Coordinates of C-alpha atoms in Angstrom, one line a residue:
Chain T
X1256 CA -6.8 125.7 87.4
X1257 CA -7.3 128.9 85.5
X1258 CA -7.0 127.2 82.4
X1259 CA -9.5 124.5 82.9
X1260 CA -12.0 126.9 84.3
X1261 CA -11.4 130.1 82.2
X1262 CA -13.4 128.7 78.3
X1263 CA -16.5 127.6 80.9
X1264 CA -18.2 131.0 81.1
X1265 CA -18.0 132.1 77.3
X1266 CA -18.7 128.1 76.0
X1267 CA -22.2 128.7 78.3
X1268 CA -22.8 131.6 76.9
X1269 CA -22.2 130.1 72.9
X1270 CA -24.5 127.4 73.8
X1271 CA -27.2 129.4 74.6
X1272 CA -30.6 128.8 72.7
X1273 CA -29.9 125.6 71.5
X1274 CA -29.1 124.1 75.1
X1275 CA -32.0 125.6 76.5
X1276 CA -34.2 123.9 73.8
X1277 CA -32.5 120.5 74.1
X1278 CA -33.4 120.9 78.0
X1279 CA -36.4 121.8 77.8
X1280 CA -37.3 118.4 75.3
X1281 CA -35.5 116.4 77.9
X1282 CA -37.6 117.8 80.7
X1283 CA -40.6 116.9 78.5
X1284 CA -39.4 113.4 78.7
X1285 CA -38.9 113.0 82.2
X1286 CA -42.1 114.4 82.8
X1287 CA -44.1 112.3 80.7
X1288 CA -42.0 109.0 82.0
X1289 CA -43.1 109.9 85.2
X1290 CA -47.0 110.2 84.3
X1291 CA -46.5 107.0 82.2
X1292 CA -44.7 105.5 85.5
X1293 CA -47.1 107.0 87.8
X1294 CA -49.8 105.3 85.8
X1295 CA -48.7 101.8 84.5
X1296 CA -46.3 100.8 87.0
X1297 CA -42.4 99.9 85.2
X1298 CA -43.4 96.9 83.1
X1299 CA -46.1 98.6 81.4
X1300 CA -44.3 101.5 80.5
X1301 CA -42.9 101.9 77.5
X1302 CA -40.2 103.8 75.6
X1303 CA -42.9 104.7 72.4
X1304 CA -45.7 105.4 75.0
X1305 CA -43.5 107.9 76.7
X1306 CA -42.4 109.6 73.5
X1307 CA -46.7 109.9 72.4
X1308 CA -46.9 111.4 75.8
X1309 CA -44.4 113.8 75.7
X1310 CA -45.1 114.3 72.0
X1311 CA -41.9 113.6 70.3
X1312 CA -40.5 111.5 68.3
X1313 CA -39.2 107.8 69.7
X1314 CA -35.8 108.4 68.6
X1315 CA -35.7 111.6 70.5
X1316 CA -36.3 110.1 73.7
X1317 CA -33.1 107.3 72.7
X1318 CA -31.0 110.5 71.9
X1319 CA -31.5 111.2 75.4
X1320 CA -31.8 108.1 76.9
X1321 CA -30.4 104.5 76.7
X1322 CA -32.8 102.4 78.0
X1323 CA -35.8 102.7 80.2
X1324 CA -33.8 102.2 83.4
X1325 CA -31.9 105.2 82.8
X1326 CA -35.1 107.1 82.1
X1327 CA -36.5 105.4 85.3
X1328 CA -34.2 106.6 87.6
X1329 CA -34.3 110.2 85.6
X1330 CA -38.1 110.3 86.7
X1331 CA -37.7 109.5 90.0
X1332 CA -34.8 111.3 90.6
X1333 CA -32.8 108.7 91.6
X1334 CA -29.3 109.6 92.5
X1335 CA -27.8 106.2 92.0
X1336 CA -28.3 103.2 89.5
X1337 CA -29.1 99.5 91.3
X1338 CA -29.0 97.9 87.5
X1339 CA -25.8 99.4 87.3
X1340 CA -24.1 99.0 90.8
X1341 CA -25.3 95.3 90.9
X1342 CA -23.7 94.6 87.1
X1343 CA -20.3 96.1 88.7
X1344 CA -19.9 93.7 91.0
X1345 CA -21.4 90.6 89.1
X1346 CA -18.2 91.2 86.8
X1347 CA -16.3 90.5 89.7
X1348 CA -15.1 87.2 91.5
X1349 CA -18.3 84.7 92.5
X1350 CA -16.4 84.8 96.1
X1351 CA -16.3 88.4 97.0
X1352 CA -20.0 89.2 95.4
X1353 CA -21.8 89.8 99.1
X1354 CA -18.7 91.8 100.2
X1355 CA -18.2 94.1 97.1
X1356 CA -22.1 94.7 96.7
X1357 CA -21.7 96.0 100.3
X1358 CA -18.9 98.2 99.9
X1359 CA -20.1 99.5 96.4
X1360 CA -23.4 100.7 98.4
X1361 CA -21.7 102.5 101.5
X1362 CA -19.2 104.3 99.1
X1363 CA -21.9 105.3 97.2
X1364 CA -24.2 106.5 100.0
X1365 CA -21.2 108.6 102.0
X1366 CA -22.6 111.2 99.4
X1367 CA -24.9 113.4 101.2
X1368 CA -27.1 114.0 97.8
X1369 CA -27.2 109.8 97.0
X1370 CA -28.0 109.4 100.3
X1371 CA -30.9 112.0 101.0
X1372 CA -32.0 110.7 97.7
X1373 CA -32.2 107.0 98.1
X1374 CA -34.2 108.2 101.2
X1375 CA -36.6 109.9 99.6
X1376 CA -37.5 107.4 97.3
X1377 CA -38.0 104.2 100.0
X1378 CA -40.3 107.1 101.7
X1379 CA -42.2 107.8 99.0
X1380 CA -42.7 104.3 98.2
X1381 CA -44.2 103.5 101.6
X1382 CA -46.5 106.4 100.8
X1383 CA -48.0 105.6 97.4
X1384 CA -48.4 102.6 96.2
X1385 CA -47.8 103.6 92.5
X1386 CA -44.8 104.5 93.7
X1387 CA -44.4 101.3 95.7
X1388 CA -44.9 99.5 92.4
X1389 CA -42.6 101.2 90.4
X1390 CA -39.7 100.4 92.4
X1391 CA -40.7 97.1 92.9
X1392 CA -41.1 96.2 89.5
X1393 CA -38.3 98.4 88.6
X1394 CA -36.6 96.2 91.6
X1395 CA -37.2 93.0 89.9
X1396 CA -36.8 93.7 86.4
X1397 CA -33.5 95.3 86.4
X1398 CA -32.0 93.9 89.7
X1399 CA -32.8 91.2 91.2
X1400 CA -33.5 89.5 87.7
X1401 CA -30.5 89.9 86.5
X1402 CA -28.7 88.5 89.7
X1403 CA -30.4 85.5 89.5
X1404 CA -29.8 85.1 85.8
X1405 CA -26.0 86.2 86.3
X1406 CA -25.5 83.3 89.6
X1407 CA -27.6 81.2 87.7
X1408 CA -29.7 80.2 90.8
X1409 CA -32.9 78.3 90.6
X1410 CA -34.5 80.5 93.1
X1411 CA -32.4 83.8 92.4
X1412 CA -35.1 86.3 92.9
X1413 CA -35.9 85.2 96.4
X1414 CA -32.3 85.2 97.4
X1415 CA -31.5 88.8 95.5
X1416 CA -34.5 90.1 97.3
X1417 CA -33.3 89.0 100.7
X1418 CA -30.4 90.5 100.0
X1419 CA -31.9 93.7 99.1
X1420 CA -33.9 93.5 102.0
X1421 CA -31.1 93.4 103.9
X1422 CA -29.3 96.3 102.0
X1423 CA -32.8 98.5 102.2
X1424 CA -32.8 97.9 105.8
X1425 CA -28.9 98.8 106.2
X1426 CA -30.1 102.5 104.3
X1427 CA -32.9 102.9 106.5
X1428 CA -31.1 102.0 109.8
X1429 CA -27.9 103.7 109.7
X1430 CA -28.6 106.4 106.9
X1431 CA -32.4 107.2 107.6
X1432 CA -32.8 106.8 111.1
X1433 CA -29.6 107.2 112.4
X1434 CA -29.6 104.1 114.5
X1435 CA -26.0 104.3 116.6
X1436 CA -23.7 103.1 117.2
X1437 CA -24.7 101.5 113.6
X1438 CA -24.8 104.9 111.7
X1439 CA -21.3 105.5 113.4
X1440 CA -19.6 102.4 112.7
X1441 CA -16.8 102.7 109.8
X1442 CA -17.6 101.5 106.6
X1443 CA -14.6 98.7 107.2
X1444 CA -17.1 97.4 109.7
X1445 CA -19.8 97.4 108.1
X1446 CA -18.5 95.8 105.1
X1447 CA -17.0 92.8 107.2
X1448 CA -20.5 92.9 109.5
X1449 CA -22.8 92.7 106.0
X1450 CA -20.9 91.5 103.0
X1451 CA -20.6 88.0 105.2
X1452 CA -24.5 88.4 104.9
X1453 CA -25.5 89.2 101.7
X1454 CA -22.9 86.5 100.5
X1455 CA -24.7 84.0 102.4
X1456 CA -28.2 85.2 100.8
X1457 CA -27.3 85.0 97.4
X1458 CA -24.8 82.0 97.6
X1459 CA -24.8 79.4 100.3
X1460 CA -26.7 76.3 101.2
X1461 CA -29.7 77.2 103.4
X1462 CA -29.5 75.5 106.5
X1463 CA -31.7 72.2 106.9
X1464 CA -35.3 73.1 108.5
Chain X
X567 CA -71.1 82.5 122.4
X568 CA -74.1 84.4 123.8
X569 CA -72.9 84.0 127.3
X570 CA -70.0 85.8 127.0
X571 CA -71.0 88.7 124.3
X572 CA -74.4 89.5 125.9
X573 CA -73.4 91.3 129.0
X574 CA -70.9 93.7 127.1
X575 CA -73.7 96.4 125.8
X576 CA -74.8 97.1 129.5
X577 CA -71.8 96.9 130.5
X578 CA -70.5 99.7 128.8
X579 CA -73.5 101.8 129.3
X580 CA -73.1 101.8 132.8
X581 CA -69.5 103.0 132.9
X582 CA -71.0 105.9 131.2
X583 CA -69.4 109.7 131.9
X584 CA -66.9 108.0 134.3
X585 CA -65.0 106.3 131.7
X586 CA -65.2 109.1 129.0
X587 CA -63.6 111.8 131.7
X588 CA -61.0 108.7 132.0
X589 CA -60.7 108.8 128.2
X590 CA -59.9 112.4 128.2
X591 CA -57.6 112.5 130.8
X592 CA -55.7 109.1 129.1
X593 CA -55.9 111.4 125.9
X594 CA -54.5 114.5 127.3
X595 CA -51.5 112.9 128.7
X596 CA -50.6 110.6 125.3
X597 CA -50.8 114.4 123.4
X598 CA -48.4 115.7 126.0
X599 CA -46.3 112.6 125.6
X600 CA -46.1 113.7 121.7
X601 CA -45.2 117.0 122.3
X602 CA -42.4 116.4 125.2
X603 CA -41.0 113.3 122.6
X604 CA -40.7 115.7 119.4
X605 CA -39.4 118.2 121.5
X606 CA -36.3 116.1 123.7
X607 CA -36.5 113.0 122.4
X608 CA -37.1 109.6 123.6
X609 CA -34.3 110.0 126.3
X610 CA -34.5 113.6 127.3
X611 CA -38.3 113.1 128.0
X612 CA -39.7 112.0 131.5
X613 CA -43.0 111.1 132.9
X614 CA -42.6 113.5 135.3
X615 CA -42.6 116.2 132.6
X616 CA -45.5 114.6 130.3
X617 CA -47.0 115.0 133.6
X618 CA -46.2 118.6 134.1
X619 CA -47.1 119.3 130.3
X620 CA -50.3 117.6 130.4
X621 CA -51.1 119.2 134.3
X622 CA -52.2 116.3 135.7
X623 CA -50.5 114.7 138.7
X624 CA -47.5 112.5 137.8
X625 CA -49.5 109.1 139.7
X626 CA -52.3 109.5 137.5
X627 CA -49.7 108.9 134.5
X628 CA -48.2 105.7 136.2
X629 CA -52.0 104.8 136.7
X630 CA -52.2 104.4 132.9
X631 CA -48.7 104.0 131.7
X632 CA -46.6 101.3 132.9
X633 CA -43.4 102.8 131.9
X634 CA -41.6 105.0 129.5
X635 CA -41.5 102.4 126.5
X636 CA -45.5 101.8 127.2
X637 CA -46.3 105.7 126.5
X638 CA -43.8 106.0 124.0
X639 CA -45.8 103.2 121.9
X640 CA -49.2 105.1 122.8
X641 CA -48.0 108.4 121.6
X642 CA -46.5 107.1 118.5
X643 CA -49.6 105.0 117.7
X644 CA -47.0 102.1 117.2
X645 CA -49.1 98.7 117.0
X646 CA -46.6 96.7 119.1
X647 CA -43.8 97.1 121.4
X648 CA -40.5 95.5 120.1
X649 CA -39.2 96.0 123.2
X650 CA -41.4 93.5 124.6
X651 CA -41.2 91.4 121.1
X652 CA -37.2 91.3 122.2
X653 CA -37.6 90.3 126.1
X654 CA -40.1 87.0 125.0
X655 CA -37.5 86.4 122.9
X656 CA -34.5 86.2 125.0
X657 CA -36.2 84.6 127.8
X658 CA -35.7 81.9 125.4
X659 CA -33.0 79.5 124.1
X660 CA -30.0 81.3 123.0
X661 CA -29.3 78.7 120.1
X662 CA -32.8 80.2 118.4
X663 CA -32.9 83.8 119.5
X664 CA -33.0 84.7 115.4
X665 CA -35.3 82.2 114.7
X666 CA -37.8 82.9 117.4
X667 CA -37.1 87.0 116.8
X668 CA -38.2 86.8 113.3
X669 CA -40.7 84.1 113.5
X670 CA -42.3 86.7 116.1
X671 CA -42.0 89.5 114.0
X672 CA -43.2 88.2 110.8
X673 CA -46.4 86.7 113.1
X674 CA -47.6 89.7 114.3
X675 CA -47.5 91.8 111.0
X676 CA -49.5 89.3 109.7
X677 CA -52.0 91.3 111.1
X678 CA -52.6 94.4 108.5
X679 CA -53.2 96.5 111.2
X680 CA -49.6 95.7 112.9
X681 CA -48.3 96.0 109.4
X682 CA -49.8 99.7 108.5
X683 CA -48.8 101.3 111.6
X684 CA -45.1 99.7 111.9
X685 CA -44.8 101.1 108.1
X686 CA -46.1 104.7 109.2
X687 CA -43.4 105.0 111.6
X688 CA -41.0 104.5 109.3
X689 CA -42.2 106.2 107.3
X690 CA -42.6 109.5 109.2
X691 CA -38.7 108.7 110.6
X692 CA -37.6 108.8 107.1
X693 CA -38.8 112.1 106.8
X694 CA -38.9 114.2 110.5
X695 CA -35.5 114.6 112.0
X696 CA -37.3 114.5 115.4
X697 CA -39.3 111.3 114.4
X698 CA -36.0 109.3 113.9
X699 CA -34.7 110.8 116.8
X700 CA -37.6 110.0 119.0
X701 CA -37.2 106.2 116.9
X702 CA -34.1 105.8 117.4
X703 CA -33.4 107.0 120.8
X704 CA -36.4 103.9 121.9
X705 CA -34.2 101.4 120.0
X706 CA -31.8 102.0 121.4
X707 CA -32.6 102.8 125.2
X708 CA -35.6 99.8 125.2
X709 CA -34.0 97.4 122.5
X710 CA -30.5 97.4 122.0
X711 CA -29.1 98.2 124.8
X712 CA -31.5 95.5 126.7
X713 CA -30.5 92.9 123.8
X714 CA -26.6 93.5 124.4
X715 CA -27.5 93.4 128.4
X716 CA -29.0 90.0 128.1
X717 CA -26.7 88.5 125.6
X718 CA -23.3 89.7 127.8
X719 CA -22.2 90.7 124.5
X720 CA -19.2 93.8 124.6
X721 CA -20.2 94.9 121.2
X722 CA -24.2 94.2 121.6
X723 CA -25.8 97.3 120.4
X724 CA -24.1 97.0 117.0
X725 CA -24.6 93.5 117.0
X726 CA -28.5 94.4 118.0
X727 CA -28.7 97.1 115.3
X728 CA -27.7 95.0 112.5
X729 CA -30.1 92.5 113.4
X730 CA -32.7 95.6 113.9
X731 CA -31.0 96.7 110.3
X732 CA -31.8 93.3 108.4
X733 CA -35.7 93.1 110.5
X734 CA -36.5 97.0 109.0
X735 CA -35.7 96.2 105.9
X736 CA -37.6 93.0 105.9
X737 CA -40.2 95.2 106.6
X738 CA -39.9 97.8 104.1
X739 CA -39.6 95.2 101.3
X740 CA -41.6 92.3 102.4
X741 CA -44.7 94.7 103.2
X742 CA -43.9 98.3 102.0
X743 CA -42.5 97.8 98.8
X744 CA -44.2 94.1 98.6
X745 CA -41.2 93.2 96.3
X746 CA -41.5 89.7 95.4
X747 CA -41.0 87.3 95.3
X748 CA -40.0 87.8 99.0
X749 CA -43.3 89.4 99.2
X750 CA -45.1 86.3 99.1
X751 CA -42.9 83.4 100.4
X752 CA -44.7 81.7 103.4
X753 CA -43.7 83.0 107.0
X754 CA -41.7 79.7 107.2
X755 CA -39.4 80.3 104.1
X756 CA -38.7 83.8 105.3
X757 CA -37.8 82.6 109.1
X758 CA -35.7 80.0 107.5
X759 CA -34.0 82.5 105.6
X760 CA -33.4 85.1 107.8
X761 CA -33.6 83.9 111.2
X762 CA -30.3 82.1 110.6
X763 CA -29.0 85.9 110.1
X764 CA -30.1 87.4 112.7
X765 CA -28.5 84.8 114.7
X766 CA -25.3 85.7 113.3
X767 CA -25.2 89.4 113.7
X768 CA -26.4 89.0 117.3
X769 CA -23.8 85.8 118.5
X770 CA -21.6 84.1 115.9
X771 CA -18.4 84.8 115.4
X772 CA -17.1 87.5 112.5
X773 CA -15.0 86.0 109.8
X774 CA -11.6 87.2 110.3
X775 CA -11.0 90.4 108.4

């Protein structure tokens, strides 16, 4: 242990000036994504517009950045990536999808700071509609577009946005309010309770009206 | 049409300073309601002690309050009473409880009224320990428990709570976040979708692990 932690203190120290200048573009950044955000919604944002409002070069802001859903969920401080999460469990097998999307989200979420996060952000959004928008084009663009694309579903969107309904409602029931013996139930059960679910959402034949 | 909307303007006049001493005393005892909710809880609380807080006489609450669930809804300005919502329901057939549940729910927040209010609680729940508290301890006295009750179901309430999960966050993204294109799929495509679920988490069985 003392060997791992020992170089930390001095290598801090040697960083100095430069660090703090490289932060202090970065928080530039963020700040301007969020006006830009704030003010045209996910779609209408771009990368360039984000670098003239932050006043720095476009390549800066790709030095920093990979795409704009990374710098999304840097602006709105969001402590987990949907895009990401979602293209996880796409790589796995077609069977397991509604299952492994469940699990994925509850590991994730038994971290106090992912979970107070996520909550923050569905609040806000029920606040603000600019904030409502920007998750729900951020939503569409990045998640439930690519699900549909990825199952290659004809109405992919609808059935991804079910499912996120569903997964929304699962955060806001068992992490938000607390609902028992929900919020108490292991995440075993709620895997085997939900994935069944969210499989059947995305995947299987709708019943006959 | 004249017959029936002329007589209302006199009508009201005459009940005059009667009905607004009424209105204060109705007023007095919903603020006392607030304040004994936020400060026990939904279960903890008693009309006999909104009563003693509010320093009226504990009749005069039963004269405007039917029950618990009734005040709770007045002092939490909530624009319907799922506990009502779920008793329709289950008065009816047992093959279309998740049908008829979200078929009822998706009717009534159809009204933007219903819709604003039902968000605002969440809302607040997210973000006031003693609002989720006060949420959650209604659910699950008025809801759940009367679901599971009905149902003769040994593991109702977390059946109930799953359904409750999936019908919170149909309304967070169908009319919070208005994520389409869930957002604006007739009321029939979303009971078709999701009223099949609800029926699952409250009486079909679980796929074996």
């Amino acid at each position: 242990m003392s060997q791992s932690g020992e170089p930390a203190a001095p290598a801090r120290a040697r960083r100095g000036r430069r660090a703090a200048g490289e932060d202090d573009a970065r928080t530039e950044i963020v700040e301007a994504a969020r006006r830009e955000l704030a003010e045209h919604g996910y779609d209408r944002t771009s990368l360039r517009g984000i670098a003239r409002s932050a006043g720095v070069d476009a390549a800066l802001v790709h030095h920093y950045f990979a795409d704009k859903a990374e710098l999304f969920t840097a602006a709105m401080a969001l402590p987990l990536r949907p895009d990401r999460l979602v293209t996880e469990v796409l790589d796995g097998p077609r069977s397991e999808i509604g299952t492994a999307l469940v699990r994925a989200l509850v590991t994730r979420l038994d971290d106090r700071r992912v979970r107070d996060g996520v909550i923050a952000i569905v609040r806000t959004a029920l606040g603000h509609e600019f904030a409502a928008r920007m998750l729900r084009e951020f939503l569409l663009r990045e998640v439930l577009h690519r699900v549909a694309t990825e199952l290659e579903l004809h109405d992919g969107e609808l059935r991804a946005g079910l499912a996120a309904s569903q997964l929304v409602g699962l955060i806001v029931a068992r992490y938000g309010i607390h609902l028992e013996p929900l919020a108490r139930a292991t995440a075993d059960e709620v895997v085997r309770r939900v994935g069944p679910v969210v499989q059947w959402y995305l995947l299987e034949d709708l019943p006959s009206r």
